[in-house]
Amino acid sequence: MPVTVRDIRAYKERGERFAMLTAYDALSARLLDEAGIPLILVGDTLGEVMLGHPSTVPVTMDDMLHHTAAVRRGTSNCFVVGDMPFMSYQTSIEDGMRNAGRFLKEAGANCVKLEGGGRMIELVGRLTESGIPVMGHLGLTPQSINQLGGHRVQGRDAADALRIVQDAKALESAGAFAVVLEAVPSALAAEITQSLEIPTIGIGAGPDCDGQVLVWHDFLGITPGKAPRFVKRYASLADEIKTAAAEFASDVAAGTYPAPEHTYD
Ligand code: KIV
């Protein structure tokens, strides 16, 4: 059965933790769907892990709609979250409404995710009133990387922590059905999770969130270099891919591939 907003709320009501993973194409999404992952985020990390950009800032609506539609085509049951890219909703309420609508109408997303509290709260209210479910995103908000001065843990000082708590409550009051907490101290994430009726989904936010999210390339061990502290690699696909590619090249050089069983008579 397709996962709905009600199912996601029910996880929290039952005290059941749930997983969200990112995906950016149909076949990867299909694997997650078949594995029983309830939520897929077509994150704007697309820019970094798929398109080779240094950050999420250059990602466009066209990029996001293209990949969200592919993910939708690969899934039967997953709840698909479309991530609104930088400057698709910060410019005005009207732009935010129009672009959020495109995720549902053109790409088949079930909801949109957007970063920030403060002046985003009005937009969240307008979207939910219009029938567009919204997932919030607080703490480290990578679209503001130029403002934040790097990928740093947020909410370490009291004023910053209070602002994040207030934003989380405001998102809930405005109608958001869930909120991602990225790179915040675990005690702060625990406090927010306890104080909200809607589920929190953590990434680098400790064990007490209602759900956890990881990026496809991180959890499969494809991302090069040292992983951030919060990442657990569940596979080492980078090594496997490199070994397989080298083996293929050496088979080709030796003339052992294609063998008779790979050849049409
Ligand atoms: O874009 C993304 O993949 C995200 C996750 C890191 C939560 O926003």
Coordinates of C-alpha atoms and ligand atoms in Angstrom, one line a residue:
M1 CA 0.0 0.0 0.0
P2 CA 1.3 3.5 -0.8
V3 CA 2.7 5.3 2.2
T4 CA 0.7 8.5 3.2
V5 CA 1.1 11.4 5.5
R6 CA -1.2 9.7 7.9
D7 CA 1.1 6.7 8.0
I8 CA 4.1 8.9 8.8
R9 CA 2.3 10.6 11.7
A10 CA 1.2 7.1 12.9
Y11 CA 4.8 6.0 13.2
K12 CA 5.3 8.7 15.9
E13 CA 2.0 7.9 17.6
R14 CA 3.1 4.2 17.9
G15 CA 6.6 5.2 18.9
E16 CA 7.9 3.4 15.8
R17 CA 11.2 4.7 14.3
F18 CA 11.3 5.0 10.5
A19 CA 13.9 5.4 7.8
M20 CA 14.2 7.8 4.9
L21 CA 16.9 7.5 2.2
T22 CA 17.7 9.7 -0.7
A23 CA 17.4 8.5 -4.3
Y24 CA 17.7 10.4 -7.6
D25 CA 16.8 7.9 -10.3
A26 CA 14.1 5.2 -11.1
L27 CA 16.1 2.0 -10.5
S28 CA 17.6 3.1 -7.2
A29 CA 14.2 4.2 -6.1
R30 CA 12.8 0.8 -7.1
L31 CA 15.4 -1.0 -4.9
L32 CA 14.4 1.2 -1.9
D33 CA 10.7 0.6 -2.6
E34 CA 11.3 -3.2 -2.8
A35 CA 13.4 -3.0 0.5
G36 CA 10.4 -1.5 2.2
I37 CA 11.8 1.9 2.8
P38 CA 8.8 4.1 3.5
L39 CA 10.1 7.5 2.4
I40 CA 12.4 8.6 -0.4
L41 CA 13.8 12.1 -0.4
V42 CA 14.9 13.4 -3.8
G43 CA 17.2 15.8 -2.1
D44 CA 18.9 18.8 -3.6
T45 CA 22.1 16.9 -2.6
L46 CA 21.5 15.9 -6.2
G47 CA 23.7 18.8 -7.1
E48 CA 26.7 17.4 -5.1
V49 CA 26.4 13.7 -5.5
M50 CA 25.0 13.4 -9.0
L51 CA 25.7 16.6 -10.9
G52 CA 29.2 17.4 -9.6
H53 CA 28.4 20.9 -8.1
P54 CA 30.3 22.0 -5.0
S55 CA 27.1 22.6 -3.0
T56 CA 23.3 22.5 -3.4
V57 CA 23.2 26.2 -4.3
P58 CA 23.3 25.8 -8.2
V59 CA 20.5 23.2 -8.3
T60 CA 17.5 24.3 -10.4
M61 CA 13.8 23.4 -10.6
D62 CA 14.4 21.7 -13.9
D63 CA 17.1 19.4 -12.2
M64 CA 14.8 18.6 -9.4
L65 CA 11.6 17.9 -11.4
H66 CA 13.6 15.7 -13.8
H67 CA 15.0 13.5 -11.0
T68 CA 11.8 13.5 -8.9
A69 CA 9.7 12.3 -11.8
A70 CA 12.3 9.5 -12.4
V71 CA 12.1 8.4 -8.7
R72 CA 8.3 8.5 -8.9
R73 CA 8.4 6.2 -11.9
G74 CA 10.5 3.7 -10.0
T75 CA 8.3 3.4 -7.0
S76 CA 5.0 1.8 -6.1
N77 CA 4.7 2.4 -2.4
C78 CA 7.3 4.9 -1.2
F79 CA 6.3 8.4 -0.1
V80 CA 8.3 10.7 -2.4
V81 CA 9.6 13.9 -1.0
G82 CA 10.6 16.6 -3.5
D83 CA 13.3 19.0 -2.2
M84 CA 12.7 22.6 -3.3
P85 CA 15.9 24.0 -4.6
F86 CA 17.6 27.3 -3.6
M87 CA 15.7 30.4 -4.8
S88 CA 12.6 28.4 -5.9
Y89 CA 10.7 29.6 -2.7
Q90 CA 12.8 32.2 -1.0
T91 CA 11.9 34.9 -3.6
S92 CA 8.2 35.2 -2.8
I93 CA 5.2 33.3 -1.5
E94 CA 3.9 33.1 -5.1
D95 CA 7.1 31.6 -6.4
G96 CA 7.0 29.1 -3.5
M97 CA 3.4 28.1 -4.2
R98 CA 3.9 27.8 -7.9
N99 CA 7.1 25.8 -7.7
A100 CA 5.8 23.5 -4.9
G101 CA 2.8 22.8 -7.0
R102 CA 5.0 21.7 -9.9
F103 CA 6.6 19.0 -7.7
L104 CA 3.2 17.4 -7.2
K105 CA 1.6 18.1 -10.6
E106 CA 4.6 17.5 -12.9
A107 CA 6.8 15.1 -11.0
G108 CA 4.4 13.1 -8.9
A109 CA 5.9 14.0 -5.5
N110 CA 3.8 13.4 -2.4
C111 CA 5.1 16.5 -0.6
V112 CA 7.8 19.1 -0.8
K113 CA 10.6 19.8 1.7
L114 CA 11.9 23.3 2.3
E115 CA 14.6 24.8 4.5
G116 CA 14.3 27.3 7.3
G117 CA 11.8 28.7 9.7
G118 CA 11.2 32.5 10.3
R119 CA 9.9 34.0 7.1
M120 CA 9.2 30.5 5.6
I121 CA 6.4 29.9 8.1
E122 CA 3.8 31.9 6.1
L123 CA 4.6 29.9 3.0
V124 CA 4.3 26.6 4.9
G125 CA 0.9 27.7 6.0
R126 CA -0.2 28.7 2.5
L127 CA 1.0 25.4 1.0
T128 CA -0.6 23.2 3.6
E129 CA -3.9 25.1 3.2
S130 CA -3.7 24.5 -0.5
G131 CA -3.2 20.7 -0.1
I132 CA 0.5 20.5 -0.5
P133 CA 2.1 18.6 2.4
V134 CA 5.3 20.2 3.7
M135 CA 8.4 18.7 5.4
G136 CA 10.4 21.3 7.2
H137 CA 14.2 21.3 7.5
L138 CA 16.0 23.1 10.4
G139 CA 19.5 23.1 11.9
L140 CA 22.1 23.0 9.2
T141 CA 20.3 24.3 6.1
P142 CA 22.8 23.7 3.3
Q143 CA 21.2 26.2 0.9
S144 CA 22.4 28.9 3.3
I145 CA 25.9 27.6 3.3
N146 CA 27.3 31.0 2.2
Q147 CA 25.5 32.7 5.1
L148 CA 26.5 30.0 7.6
G149 CA 30.1 30.0 6.6
G150 CA 30.4 26.2 6.2
H151 CA 28.9 22.8 7.2
R152 CA 28.9 23.4 10.9
V153 CA 26.8 21.9 13.7
Q154 CA 24.0 24.4 14.5
G155 CA 22.2 25.2 17.8
R156 CA 25.3 24.9 20.0
D157 CA 24.7 28.2 21.8
A158 CA 21.5 28.9 23.8
A159 CA 20.1 31.6 21.5
D160 CA 20.6 29.5 18.4
A161 CA 19.1 26.5 20.1
L162 CA 16.1 28.5 21.2
R163 CA 15.6 29.8 17.7
I164 CA 15.6 26.3 16.3
V165 CA 13.1 25.1 18.9
Q166 CA 10.8 28.1 18.1
D167 CA 11.1 27.4 14.4
A168 CA 10.2 23.8 14.8
K169 CA 7.1 24.7 16.8
A170 CA 6.1 27.3 14.3
L171 CA 6.5 24.8 11.4
E172 CA 4.2 22.4 13.3
S173 CA 1.7 25.2 13.9
A174 CA 1.8 26.2 10.3
G175 CA 0.9 22.7 9.2
A176 CA 4.2 20.9 8.4
F177 CA 3.7 17.2 8.8
A178 CA 7.4 16.4 9.6
V179 CA 10.7 18.2 10.1
V180 CA 14.3 17.2 9.2
L181 CA 16.8 18.2 11.9
E182 CA 20.3 18.4 10.4
A183 CA 23.6 18.6 12.3
V184 CA 22.3 19.7 15.7
P185 CA 23.4 18.4 19.1
S186 CA 21.5 15.3 20.1
A187 CA 20.1 16.8 23.3
L188 CA 18.5 19.6 21.3
A189 CA 17.1 17.1 18.7
A190 CA 15.7 15.1 21.6
E191 CA 14.0 18.1 23.2
I192 CA 12.5 19.1 19.9
T193 CA 11.3 15.6 19.2
Q194 CA 9.6 15.4 22.6
S195 CA 8.0 18.8 22.3
L196 CA 6.4 18.2 18.8
E197 CA 3.5 16.1 17.8
I198 CA 4.9 15.7 14.2
P199 CA 7.8 13.4 13.6
T200 CA 11.4 14.7 13.4
I201 CA 13.8 13.0 11.0
G202 CA 17.4 13.4 12.0
I203 CA 20.7 13.5 10.0
G204 CA 23.6 14.2 12.3
A205 CA 21.0 14.8 15.1
G206 CA 21.5 11.8 17.4
P207 CA 19.4 8.8 18.2
D208 CA 16.3 10.3 19.6
C209 CA 14.6 11.6 16.4
D210 CA 11.5 9.7 15.2
G211 CA 13.2 8.9 11.9
Q212 CA 16.6 9.0 10.4
V213 CA 17.7 10.0 6.9
L214 CA 20.9 9.3 5.0
V215 CA 22.1 10.2 1.5
W216 CA 22.3 7.2 -1.0
H217 CA 26.0 7.7 -1.8
D218 CA 26.9 8.0 1.9
F219 CA 25.1 5.0 3.2
L220 CA 26.4 2.8 0.4
G221 CA 30.0 3.9 0.7
I222 CA 30.2 5.5 -2.7
T223 CA 31.1 9.1 -1.6
P224 CA 34.9 9.5 -1.8
G225 CA 37.1 10.5 1.2
K226 CA 36.4 10.4 4.9
A227 CA 32.7 10.3 5.8
P228 CA 31.3 12.8 8.2
R229 CA 30.9 11.6 11.8
F230 CA 27.2 11.0 11.5
V231 CA 27.4 8.7 8.4
K232 CA 27.3 4.9 8.8
R233 CA 28.4 3.2 5.7
Y234 CA 26.3 0.1 5.2
A235 CA 28.3 -1.1 2.1
S236 CA 31.6 -0.2 0.4
L237 CA 30.4 0.1 -3.1
A238 CA 33.1 2.5 -4.2
D239 CA 35.7 -0.2 -3.7
E240 CA 33.4 -2.8 -5.3
I241 CA 32.8 -0.6 -8.4
K242 CA 36.5 0.1 -8.8
T243 CA 37.4 -3.6 -8.5
A244 CA 34.7 -4.6 -10.9
A245 CA 35.8 -2.0 -13.5
A246 CA 39.4 -3.0 -13.3
E247 CA 38.4 -6.7 -13.6
F248 CA 36.3 -5.9 -16.7
A249 CA 39.2 -3.9 -18.3
S250 CA 41.6 -6.8 -17.6
D251 CA 39.2 -9.4 -19.1
V252 CA 38.8 -7.2 -22.2
A253 CA 42.6 -6.8 -22.5
A254 CA 43.1 -10.6 -22.1
G255 CA 40.3 -11.5 -24.5
T256 CA 38.5 -13.5 -21.8
Y257 CA 35.4 -11.3 -22.1
P258 CA 33.1 -11.9 -23.9
A259 CA 33.2 -15.7 -23.4
P260 CA 31.1 -18.1 -25.5
E261 CA 28.2 -17.8 -23.1
H262 CA 28.0 -14.0 -23.7
T263 CA 28.1 -14.5 -27.5
Y264 CA 25.2 -14.9 -29.9
D265 CA 25.5 -17.9 -32.3
Ligands
KIV1 O1 19.1 17.2 0.1 C1 19.2 16.3 0.9 O2 19.6 15.2 0.6 C2 18.8 16.6 2.3 C3 19.2 15.6 3.3 C4 20.6 15.8 3.6 C5 18.3 15.7 4.5 O3 18.2 17.6 2.5

